Short mmCIF file of C-alpha atoms in Angstrom, two decimals:
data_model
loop_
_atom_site.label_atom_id
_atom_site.label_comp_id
_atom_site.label_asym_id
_atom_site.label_seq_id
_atom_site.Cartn_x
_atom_site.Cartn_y
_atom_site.Cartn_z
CA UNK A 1 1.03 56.98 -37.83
CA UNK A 2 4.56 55.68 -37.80
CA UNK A 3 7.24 56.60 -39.85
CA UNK A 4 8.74 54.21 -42.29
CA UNK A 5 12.23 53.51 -41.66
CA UNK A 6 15.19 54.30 -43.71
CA UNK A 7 15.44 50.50 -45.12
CA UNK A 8 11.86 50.93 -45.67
CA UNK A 9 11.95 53.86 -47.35
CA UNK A 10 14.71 52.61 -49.68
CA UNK A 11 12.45 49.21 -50.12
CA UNK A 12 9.94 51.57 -51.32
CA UNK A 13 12.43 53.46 -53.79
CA UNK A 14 13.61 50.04 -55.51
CA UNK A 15 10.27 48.76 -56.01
CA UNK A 16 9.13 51.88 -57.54
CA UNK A 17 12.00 51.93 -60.32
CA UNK A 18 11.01 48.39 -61.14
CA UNK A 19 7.62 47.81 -61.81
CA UNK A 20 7.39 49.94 -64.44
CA UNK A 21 10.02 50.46 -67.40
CA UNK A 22 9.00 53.28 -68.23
CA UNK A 23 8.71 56.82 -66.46
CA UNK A 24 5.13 57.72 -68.02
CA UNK A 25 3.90 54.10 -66.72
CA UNK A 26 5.33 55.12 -63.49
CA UNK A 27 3.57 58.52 -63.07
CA UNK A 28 0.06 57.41 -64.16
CA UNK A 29 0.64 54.92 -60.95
CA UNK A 30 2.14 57.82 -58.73
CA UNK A 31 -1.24 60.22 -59.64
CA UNK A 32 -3.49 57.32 -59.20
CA UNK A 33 -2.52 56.64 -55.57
CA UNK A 34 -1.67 60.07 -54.52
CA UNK A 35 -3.95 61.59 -52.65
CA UNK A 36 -5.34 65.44 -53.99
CA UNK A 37 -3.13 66.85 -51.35
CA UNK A 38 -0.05 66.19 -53.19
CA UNK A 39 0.21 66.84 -56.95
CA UNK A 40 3.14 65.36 -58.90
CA UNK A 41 3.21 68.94 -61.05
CA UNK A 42 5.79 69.91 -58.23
CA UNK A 43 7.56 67.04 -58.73
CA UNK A 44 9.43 67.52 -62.55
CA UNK A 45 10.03 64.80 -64.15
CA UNK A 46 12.33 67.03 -65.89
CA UNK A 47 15.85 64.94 -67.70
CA UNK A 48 15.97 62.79 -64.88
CA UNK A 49 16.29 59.54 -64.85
CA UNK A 50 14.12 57.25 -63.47
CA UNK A 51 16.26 56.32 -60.53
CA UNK A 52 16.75 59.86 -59.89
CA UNK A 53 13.32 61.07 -60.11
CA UNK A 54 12.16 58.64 -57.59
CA UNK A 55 14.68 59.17 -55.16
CA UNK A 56 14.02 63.00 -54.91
CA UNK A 57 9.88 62.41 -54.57
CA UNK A 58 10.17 59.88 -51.55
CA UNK A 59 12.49 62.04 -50.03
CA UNK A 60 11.13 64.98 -50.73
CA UNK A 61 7.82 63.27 -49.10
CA UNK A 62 9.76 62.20 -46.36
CA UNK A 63 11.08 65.79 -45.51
CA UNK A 64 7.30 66.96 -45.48
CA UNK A 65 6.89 63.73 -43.05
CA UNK A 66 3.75 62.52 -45.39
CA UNK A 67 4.14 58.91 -43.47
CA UNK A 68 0.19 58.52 -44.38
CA UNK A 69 0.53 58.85 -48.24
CA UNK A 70 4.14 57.14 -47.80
CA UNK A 71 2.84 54.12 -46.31
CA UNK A 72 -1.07 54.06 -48.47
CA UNK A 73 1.68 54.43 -51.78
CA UNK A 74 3.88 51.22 -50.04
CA UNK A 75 0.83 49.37 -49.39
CA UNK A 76 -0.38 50.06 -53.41
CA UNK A 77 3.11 49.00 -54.69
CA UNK A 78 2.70 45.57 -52.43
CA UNK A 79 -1.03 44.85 -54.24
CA UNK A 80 0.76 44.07 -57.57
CA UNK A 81 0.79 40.52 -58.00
CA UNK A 82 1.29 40.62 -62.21
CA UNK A 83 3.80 42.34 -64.37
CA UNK A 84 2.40 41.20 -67.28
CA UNK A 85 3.15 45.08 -68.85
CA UNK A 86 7.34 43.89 -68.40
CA UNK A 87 7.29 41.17 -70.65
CA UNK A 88 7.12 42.83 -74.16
CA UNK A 89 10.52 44.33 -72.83
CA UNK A 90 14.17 43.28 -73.59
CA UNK A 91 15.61 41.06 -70.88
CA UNK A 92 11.79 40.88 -69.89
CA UNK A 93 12.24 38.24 -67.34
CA UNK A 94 14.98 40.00 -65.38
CA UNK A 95 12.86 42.46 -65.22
CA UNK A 96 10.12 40.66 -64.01
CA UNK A 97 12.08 39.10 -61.85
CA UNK A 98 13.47 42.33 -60.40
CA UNK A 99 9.89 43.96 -60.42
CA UNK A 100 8.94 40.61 -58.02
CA UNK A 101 11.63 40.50 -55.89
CA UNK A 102 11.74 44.54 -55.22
CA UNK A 103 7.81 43.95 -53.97
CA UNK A 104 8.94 41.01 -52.11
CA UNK A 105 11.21 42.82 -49.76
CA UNK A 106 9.04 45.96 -49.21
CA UNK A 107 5.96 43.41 -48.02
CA UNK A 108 8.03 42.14 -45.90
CA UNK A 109 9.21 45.22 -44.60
CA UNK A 110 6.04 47.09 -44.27
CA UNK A 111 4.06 44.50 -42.90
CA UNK A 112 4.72 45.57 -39.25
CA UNK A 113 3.34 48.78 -40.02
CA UNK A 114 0.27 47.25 -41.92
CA UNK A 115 -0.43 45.63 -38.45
CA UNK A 116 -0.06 48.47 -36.77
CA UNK A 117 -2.50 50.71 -38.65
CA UNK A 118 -4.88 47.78 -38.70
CA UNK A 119 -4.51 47.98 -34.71
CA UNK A 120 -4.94 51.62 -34.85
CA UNK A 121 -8.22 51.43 -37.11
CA UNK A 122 -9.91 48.72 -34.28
CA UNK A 123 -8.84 51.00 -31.75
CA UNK A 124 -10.42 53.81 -33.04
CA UNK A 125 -13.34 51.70 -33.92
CA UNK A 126 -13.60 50.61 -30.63
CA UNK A 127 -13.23 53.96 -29.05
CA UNK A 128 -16.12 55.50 -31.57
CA UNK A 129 -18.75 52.27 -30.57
CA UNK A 130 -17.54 53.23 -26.91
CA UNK A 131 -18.82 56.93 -27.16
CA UNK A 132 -21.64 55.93 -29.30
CA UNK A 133 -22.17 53.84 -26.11
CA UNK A 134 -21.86 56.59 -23.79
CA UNK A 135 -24.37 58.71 -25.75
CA UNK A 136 -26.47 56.42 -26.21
CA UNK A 137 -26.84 55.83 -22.22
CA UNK A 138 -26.67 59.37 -21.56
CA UNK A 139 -29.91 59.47 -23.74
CA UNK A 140 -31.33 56.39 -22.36
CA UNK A 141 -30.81 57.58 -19.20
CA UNK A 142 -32.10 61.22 -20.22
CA UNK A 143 -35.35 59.83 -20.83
CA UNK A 144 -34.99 57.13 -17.98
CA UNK A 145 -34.69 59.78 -15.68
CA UNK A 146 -37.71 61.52 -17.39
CA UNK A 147 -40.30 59.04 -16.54
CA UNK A 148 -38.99 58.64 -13.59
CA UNK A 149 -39.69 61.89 -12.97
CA UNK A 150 -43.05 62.01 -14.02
CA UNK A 151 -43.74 58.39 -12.09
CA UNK A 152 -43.33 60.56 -8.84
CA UNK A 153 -45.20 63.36 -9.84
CA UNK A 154 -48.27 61.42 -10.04
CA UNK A 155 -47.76 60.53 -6.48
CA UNK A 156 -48.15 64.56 -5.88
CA UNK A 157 -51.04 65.22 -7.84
CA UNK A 158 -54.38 65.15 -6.32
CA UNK A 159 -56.28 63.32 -8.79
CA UNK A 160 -58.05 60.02 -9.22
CA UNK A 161 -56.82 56.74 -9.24
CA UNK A 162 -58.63 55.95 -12.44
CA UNK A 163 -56.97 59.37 -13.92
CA UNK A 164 -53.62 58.24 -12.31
CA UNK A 165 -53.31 54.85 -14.25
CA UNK A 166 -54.42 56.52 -17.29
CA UNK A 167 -51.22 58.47 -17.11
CA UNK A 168 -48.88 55.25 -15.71
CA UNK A 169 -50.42 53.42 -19.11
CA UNK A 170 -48.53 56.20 -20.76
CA UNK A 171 -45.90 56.28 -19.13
CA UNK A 172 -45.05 52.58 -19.19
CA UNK A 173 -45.76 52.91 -22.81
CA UNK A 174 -42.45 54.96 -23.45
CA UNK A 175 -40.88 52.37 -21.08
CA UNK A 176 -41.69 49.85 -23.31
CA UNK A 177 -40.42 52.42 -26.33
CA UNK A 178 -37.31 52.82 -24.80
CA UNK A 179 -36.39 49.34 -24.69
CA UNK A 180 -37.45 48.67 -28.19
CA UNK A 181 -40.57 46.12 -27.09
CA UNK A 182 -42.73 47.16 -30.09
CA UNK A 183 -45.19 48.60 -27.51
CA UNK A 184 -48.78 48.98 -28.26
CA UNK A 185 -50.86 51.28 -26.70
CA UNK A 186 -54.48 50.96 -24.55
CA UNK A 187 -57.15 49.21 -27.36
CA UNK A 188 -60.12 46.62 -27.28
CA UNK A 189 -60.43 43.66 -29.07
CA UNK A 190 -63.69 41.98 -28.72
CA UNK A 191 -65.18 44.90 -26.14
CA UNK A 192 -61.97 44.02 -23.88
CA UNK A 193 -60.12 46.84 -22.83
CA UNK A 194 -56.15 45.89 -22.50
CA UNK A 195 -54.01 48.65 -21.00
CA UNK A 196 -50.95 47.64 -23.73
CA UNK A 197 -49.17 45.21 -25.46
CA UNK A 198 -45.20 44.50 -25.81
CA UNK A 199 -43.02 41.92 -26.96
CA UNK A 200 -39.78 40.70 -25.19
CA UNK A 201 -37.79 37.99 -26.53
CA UNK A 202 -40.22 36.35 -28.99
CA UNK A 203 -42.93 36.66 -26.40
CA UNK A 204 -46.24 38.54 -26.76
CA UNK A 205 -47.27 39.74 -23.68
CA UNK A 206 -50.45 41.77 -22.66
CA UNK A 207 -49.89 44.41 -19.94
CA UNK A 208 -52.57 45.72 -17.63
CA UNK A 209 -51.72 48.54 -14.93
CA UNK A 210 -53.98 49.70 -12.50
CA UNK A 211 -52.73 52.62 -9.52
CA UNK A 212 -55.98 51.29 -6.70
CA UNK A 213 -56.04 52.55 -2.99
CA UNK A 214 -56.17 49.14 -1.98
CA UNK A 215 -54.18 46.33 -2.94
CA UNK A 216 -55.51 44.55 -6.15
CA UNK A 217 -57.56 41.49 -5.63
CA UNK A 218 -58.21 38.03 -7.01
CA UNK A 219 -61.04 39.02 -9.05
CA UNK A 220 -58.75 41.38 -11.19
CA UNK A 221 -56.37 39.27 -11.78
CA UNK A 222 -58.76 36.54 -13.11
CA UNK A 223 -60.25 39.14 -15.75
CA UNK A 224 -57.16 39.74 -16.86
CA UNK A 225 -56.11 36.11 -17.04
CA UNK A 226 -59.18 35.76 -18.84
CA UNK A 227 -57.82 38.45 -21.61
CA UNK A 228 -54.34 36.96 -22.00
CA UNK A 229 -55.62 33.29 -22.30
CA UNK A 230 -58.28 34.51 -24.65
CA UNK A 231 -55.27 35.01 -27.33
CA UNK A 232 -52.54 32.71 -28.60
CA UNK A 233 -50.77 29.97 -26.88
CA UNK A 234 -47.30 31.87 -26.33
CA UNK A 235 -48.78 34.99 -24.74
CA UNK A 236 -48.22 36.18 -21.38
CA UNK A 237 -49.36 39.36 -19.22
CA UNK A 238 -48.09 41.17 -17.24
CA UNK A 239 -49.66 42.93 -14.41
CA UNK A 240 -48.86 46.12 -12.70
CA UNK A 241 -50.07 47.04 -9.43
CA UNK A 242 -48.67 49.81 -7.91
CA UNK A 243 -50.01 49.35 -4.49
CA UNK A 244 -49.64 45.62 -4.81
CA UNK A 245 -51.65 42.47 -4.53
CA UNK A 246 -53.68 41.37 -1.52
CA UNK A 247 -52.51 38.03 0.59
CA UNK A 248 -55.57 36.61 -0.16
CA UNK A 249 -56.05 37.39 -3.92
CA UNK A 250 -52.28 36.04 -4.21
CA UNK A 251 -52.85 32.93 -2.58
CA UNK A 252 -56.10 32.15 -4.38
CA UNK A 253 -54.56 33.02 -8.02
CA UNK A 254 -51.25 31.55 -7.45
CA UNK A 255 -53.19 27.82 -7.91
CA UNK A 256 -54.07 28.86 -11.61
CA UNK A 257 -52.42 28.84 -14.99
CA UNK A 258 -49.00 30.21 -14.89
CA UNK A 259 -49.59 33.12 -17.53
CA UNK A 260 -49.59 36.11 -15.70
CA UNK A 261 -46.61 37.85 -14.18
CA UNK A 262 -47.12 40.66 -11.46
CA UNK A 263 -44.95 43.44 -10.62
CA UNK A 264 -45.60 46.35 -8.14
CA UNK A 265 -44.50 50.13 -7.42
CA UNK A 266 -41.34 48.97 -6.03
CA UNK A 267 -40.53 47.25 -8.53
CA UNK A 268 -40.94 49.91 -10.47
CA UNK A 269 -38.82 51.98 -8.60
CA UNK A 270 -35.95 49.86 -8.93
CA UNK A 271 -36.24 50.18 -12.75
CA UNK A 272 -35.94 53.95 -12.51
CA UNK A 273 -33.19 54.39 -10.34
CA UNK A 274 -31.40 52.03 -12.79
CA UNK A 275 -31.28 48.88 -10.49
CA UNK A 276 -32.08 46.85 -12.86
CA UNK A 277 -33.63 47.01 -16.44
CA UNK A 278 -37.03 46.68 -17.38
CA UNK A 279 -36.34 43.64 -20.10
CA UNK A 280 -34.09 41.79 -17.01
CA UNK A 281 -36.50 42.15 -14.82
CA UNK A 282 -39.40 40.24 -17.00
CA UNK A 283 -37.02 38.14 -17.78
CA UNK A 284 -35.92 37.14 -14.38
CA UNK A 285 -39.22 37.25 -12.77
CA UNK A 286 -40.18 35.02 -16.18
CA UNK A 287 -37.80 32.33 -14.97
CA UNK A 288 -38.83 32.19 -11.49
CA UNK A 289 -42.04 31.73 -12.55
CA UNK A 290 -41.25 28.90 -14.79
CA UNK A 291 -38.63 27.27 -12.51
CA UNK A 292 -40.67 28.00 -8.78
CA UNK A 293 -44.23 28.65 -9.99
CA UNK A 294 -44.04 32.06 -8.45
CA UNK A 295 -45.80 35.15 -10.16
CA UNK A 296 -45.36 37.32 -7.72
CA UNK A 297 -41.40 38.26 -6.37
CA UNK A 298 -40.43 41.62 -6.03
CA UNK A 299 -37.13 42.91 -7.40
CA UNK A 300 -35.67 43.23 -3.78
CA UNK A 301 -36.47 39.70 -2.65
CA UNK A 302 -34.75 38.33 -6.01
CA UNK A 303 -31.62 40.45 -4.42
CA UNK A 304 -31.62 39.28 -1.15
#
């Protein structure tokens, strides 16, 4: 924090002796803005006057280089708009007038370091939201690189492909946690089985994922088109293949509806390694869908 000036300093001193009268008045003030750091039972009032007692607090404060409760007790001075409490007094509107013009000048003169401690507080607000930031990808990216992780051990274990998407379902589950989709998990609804659910920008969409030897086919991906058009009007699906779609199966769906999105291993892949995010990659492959009427393009051809 910056230290108040000398002419400051003295601003402060004036306007203290004139809004109040009387020294009582003037010490309920001083306790009430104080902080509990600094008690004005070190400070005796004693025989002094007014005048005097005031000038030996600020710069006994300024000695002890308490600029903080220096500037917080300027700032309180500068909120007092009435002086009602002066006009019961002799000369009342002298001292009024005094009180006003004493507040006046220390506004004026501490308003420079009002801006600057209101730059200081966005600064520091801004530097907190930028760690929170930094944690908050660390973590992302904790659990990113989790799943990730787990992706390619699947490609190690010896198990079945049924048993294999089984475990992608989950895994794409706490992809769809991660980005805050409002995932659900595998259920039926009317004896259909759907792999998961998500939403992304006010969209519903089904997911299916299947991990096949072979390249999914056409008659897949009409079941599930089946499933997706079988709910309400604004749902999509999305399909996951992670050994892809066959030529044939691609070129016989692409004629139908435009309701199902596909996406493969490599795209997949690109998601881990932090490429690109899950949520802009729906959302691009959305709009290329909606602008090209094509379902299927793979992250790397929407880079090249």
């Amino acid at each position: 924090m910056k230290i108040l000036s000398p002419v400051a300093i003295n601003a402060l001193k004036e306007a203290l002796i004139h809004i109040y009268w009387f020294k009582n008045d003037l010490k309920s003030f001083l306790r009430k803005s104080f902080p509990n750091n600094i008690s004005l039972g070190d400070f005796d009032f004693g025989n002094y006057t007014k005048r005097d007692f005031v000038n030996i607090l600020i710069d006994r404060l300024f000695e002890l280089n308490k600029s903080d409760e220096l500037l917080k007790l300027a700032q309180d001075v500068c909120e007092m708009n009435s002086f009602e409490h002066l006009k019961h007094l002799d000369n009342s509107e002298i001292k009024i007038s005094n009180a006003k013009n004493s507040v006046t000048q220390l506004k004026n003169l501490i308003k420079p370091y009002q801006e600057n401690q209101q730059k200081e507080i966005i600064r520091q607000q801004k530097q907190k939201e930028n760690q929170e930031r930094i944690n908050n990808f660390k973590s992302y990216q904790d659990e990113l690189d989790r799943l990730k992780f787990d992706f390619c051990e699947l490609h190690k274990n010896e198990i079945t492909p049924q048993q294999k998407g089984f475990k992608l379902e989950k895994i794409m589950n706490d992809l769809f946690s991660l980005d805050d989709l409002d995932p659900k998990s595998s259920f039926k609804v009317m004896g259909e089985q759907i792999d998961g659910a998500f939403t992304l920008n006010n969209t519903e969409y089904l997911f299916e994922a299947k991990w096949t030897t072979q390249p999914i086919n056409k008659a897949n991906l009409v079941i599930f088109e089946h499933k997706v058009k079988s709910k309400l009007e604004n749902t999509l699906g999305l399909f996951l293949s992670i050994n892809g779609f066959s030529e044939e199966g691609l070129t016989a769906f692409q004629a139908h509806d435009k309701v199902v999105i596909l996406m493969d291993g490599s795209d997949l892949m690109a998601i881990f390694d932090g490429r690109i995010s899950f949520t802009d990659l729906i959302d691009r492959k959305k709009k290329i869908a909606s602008r090209e009427g094509r379902i299927f393009v793979r992250y790397f051809e929407m880079i090249n």
